[in-house]
PDB file of C-alpha atoms in Angstrom:
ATOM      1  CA  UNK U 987     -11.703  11.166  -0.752  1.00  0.00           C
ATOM      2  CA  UNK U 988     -12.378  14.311   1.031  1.00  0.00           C
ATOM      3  CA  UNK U 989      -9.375  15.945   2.072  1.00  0.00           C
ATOM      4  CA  UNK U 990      -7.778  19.219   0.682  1.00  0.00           C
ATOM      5  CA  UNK U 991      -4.835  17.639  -0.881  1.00  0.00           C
ATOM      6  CA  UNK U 992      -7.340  14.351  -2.930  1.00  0.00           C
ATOM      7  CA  UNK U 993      -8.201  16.316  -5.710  1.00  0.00           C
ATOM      8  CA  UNK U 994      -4.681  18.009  -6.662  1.00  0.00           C
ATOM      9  CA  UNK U 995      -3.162  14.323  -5.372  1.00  0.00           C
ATOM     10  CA  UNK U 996      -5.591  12.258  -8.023  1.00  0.00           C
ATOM     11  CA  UNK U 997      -5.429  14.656 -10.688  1.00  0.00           C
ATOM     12  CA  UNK U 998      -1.725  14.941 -10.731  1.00  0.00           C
ATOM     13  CA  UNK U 999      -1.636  11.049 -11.397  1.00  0.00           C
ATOM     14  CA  UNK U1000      -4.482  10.425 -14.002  1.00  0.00           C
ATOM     15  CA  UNK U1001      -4.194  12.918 -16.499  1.00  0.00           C
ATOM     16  CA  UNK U1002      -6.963  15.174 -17.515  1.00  0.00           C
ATOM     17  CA  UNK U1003      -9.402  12.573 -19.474  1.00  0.00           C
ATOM     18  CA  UNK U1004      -9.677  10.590 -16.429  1.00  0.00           C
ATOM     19  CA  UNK U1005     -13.571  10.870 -14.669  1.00  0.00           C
ATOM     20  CA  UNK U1006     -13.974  10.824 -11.019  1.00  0.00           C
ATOM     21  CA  UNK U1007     -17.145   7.997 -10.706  1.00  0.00           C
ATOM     22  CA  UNK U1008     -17.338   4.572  -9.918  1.00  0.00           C
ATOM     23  CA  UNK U1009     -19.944   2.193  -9.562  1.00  0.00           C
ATOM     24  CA  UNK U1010     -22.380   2.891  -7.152  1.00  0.00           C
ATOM     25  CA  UNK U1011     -21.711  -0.831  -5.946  1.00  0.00           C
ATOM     26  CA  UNK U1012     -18.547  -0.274  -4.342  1.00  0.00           C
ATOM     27  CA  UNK U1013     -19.882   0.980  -1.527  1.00  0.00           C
ATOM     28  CA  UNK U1014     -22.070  -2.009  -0.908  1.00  0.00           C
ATOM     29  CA  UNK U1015     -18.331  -3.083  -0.024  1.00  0.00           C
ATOM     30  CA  UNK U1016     -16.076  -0.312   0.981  1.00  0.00           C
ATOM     31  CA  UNK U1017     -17.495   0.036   4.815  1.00  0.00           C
ATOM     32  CA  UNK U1018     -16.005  -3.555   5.179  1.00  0.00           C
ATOM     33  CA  UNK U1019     -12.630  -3.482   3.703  1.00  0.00           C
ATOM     34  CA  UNK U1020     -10.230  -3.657   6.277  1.00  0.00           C
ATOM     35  CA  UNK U1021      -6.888  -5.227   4.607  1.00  0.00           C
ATOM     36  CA  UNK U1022      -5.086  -5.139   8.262  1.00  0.00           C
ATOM     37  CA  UNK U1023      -7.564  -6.971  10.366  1.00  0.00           C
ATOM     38  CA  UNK U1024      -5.997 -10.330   9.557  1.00  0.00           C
ATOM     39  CA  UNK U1025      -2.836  -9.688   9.315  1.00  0.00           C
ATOM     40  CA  UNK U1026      -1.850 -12.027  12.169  1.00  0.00           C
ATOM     41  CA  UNK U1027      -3.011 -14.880  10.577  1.00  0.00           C
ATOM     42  CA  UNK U1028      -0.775 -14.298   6.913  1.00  0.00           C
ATOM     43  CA  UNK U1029       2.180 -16.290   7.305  1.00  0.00           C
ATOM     44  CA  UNK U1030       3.849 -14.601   4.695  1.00  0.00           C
ATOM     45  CA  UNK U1031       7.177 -11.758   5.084  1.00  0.00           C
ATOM     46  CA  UNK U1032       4.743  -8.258   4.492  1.00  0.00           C
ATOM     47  CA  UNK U1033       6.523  -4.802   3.503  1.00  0.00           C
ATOM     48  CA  UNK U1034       4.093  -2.103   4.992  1.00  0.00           C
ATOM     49  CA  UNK U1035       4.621   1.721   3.452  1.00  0.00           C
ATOM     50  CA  UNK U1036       3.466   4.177   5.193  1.00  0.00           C
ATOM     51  CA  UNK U1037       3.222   7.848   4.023  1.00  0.00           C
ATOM     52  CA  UNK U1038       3.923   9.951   7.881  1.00  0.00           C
ATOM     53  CA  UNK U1039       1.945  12.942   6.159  1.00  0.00           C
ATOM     54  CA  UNK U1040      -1.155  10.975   4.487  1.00  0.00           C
ATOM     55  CA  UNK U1041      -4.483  12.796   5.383  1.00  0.00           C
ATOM     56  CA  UNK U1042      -6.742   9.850   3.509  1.00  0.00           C
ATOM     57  CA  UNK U1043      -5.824   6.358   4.724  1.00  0.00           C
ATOM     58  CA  UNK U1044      -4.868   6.962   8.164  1.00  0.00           C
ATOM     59  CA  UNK U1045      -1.288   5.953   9.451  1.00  0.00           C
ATOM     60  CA  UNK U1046      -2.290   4.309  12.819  1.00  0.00           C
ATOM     61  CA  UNK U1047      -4.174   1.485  11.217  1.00  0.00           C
ATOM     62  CA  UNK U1048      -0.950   0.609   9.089  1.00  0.00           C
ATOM     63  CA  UNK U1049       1.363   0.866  12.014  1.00  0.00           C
ATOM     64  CA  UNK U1050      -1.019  -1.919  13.859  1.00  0.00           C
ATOM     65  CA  UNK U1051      -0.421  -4.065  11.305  1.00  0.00           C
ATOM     66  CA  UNK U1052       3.206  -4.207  11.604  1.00  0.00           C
ATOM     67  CA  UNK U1053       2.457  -4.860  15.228  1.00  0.00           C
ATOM     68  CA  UNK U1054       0.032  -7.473  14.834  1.00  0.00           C
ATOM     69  CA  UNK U1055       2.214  -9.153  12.257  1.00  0.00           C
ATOM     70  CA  UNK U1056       4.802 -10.705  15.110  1.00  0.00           C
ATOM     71  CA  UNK U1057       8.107  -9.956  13.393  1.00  0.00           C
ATOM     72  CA  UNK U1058       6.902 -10.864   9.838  1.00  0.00           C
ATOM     73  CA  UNK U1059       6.107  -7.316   8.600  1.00  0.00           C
ATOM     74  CA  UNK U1060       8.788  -4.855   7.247  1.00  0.00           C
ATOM     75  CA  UNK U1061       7.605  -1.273   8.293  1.00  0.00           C
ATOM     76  CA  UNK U1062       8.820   1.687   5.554  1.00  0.00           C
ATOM     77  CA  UNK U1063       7.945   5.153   6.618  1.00  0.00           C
ATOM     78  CA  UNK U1064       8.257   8.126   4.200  1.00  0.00           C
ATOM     79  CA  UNK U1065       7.792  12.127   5.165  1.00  0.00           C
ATOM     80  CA  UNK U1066       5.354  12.604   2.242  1.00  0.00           C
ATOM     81  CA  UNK U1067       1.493  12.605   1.818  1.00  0.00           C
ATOM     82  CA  UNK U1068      -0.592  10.176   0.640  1.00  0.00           C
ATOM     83  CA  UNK U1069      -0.230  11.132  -3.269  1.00  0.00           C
ATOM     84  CA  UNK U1070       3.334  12.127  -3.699  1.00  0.00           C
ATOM     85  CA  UNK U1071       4.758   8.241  -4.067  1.00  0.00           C
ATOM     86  CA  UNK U1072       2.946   8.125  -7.193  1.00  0.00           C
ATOM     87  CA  UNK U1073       5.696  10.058  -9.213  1.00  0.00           C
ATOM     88  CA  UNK U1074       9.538  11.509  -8.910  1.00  0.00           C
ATOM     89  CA  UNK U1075      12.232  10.745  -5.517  1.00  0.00           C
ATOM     90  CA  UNK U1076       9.224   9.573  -3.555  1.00  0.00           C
ATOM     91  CA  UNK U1077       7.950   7.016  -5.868  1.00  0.00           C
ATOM     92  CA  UNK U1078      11.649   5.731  -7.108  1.00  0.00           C
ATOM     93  CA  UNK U1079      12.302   5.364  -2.834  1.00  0.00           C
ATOM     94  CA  UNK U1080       9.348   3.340  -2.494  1.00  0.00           C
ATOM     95  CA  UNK U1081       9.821   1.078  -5.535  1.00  0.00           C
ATOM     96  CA  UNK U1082      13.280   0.495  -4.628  1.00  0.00           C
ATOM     97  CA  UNK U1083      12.224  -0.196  -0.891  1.00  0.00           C
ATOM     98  CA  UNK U1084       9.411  -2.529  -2.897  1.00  0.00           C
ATOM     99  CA  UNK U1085      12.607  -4.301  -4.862  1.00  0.00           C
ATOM    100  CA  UNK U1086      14.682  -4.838  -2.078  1.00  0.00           C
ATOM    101  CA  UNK U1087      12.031  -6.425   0.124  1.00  0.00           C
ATOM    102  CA  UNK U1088      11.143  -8.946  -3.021  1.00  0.00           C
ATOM    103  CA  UNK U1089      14.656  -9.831  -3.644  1.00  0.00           C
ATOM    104  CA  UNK U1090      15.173 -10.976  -0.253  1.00  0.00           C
ATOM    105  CA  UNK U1091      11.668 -13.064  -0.039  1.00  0.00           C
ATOM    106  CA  UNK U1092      11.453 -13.839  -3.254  1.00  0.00           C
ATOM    107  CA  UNK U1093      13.589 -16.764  -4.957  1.00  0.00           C
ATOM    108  CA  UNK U1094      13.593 -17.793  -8.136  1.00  0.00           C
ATOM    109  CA  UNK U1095      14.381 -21.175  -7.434  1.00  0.00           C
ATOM    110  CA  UNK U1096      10.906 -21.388  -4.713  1.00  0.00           C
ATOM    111  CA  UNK U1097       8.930 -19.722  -7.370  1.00  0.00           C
ATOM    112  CA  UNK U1098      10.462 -22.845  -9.877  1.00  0.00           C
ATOM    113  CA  UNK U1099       9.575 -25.488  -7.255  1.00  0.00           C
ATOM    114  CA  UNK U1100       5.762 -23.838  -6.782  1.00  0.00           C
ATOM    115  CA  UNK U1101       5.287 -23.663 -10.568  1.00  0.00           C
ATOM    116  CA  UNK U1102       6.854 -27.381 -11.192  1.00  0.00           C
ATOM    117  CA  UNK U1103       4.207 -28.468  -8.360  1.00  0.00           C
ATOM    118  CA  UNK U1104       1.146 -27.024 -10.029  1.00  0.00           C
TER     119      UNK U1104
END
């Protein structure tokens, strides 16, 4: 992460004894994840959240999703940047936006029918 605001945005979340590496392996990967590109094909409700002011993972591709999703994605928009739903009115919003979209999709007595399957 690159932009001006990654460094203040990370730090403000991990505390001071947290190191900024990772495996050199991950980028074997990281060109190729695209979470959004199938997003047609999951037949499952989706809540998408976007941050409007996020300079690191770029709004557009998020908003495509919704649109490829054919009525099955829930799009949340906040005015914030990509680091500030990690703690105070912008993180209780988004966890309460997170609750509301489970308790409508997800019923305890479907979750008691998968687990009496398995």
């Amino acid at each position: 992460m690159s932009t001006p605001d990654a460094e203040p945005g990370y730090r403000a979340i991990t505390g001071s004894s947290w190191r900024n590496e990772v495996a050199a392996r991950i980028m074997l990967m990281a060109g190729s994840y695209r979470p959004g590109l199938q997003a047609e094909q999951l037949p499952c409700p989706m809540l998408v959240q976007i941050a409007d002011r996020d300079t690191v993972a770029p709004v557009k591709p998020a908003q495509d999703v919704v649109w490829r999703a054919t009525g099955r994605a829930e799009l949340r928009t906040y005015p914030i940047g990509h680091f500030d739903v990690y703690s105070g009115r912008p993180f209780e919003g988004a966890v309460a936006d997170q609750l509301h979209f489970l308790g409508r999709h997800v019923r305890a007595g479907a979750r008691d029918a998968a687990l009496a399957k398995s």
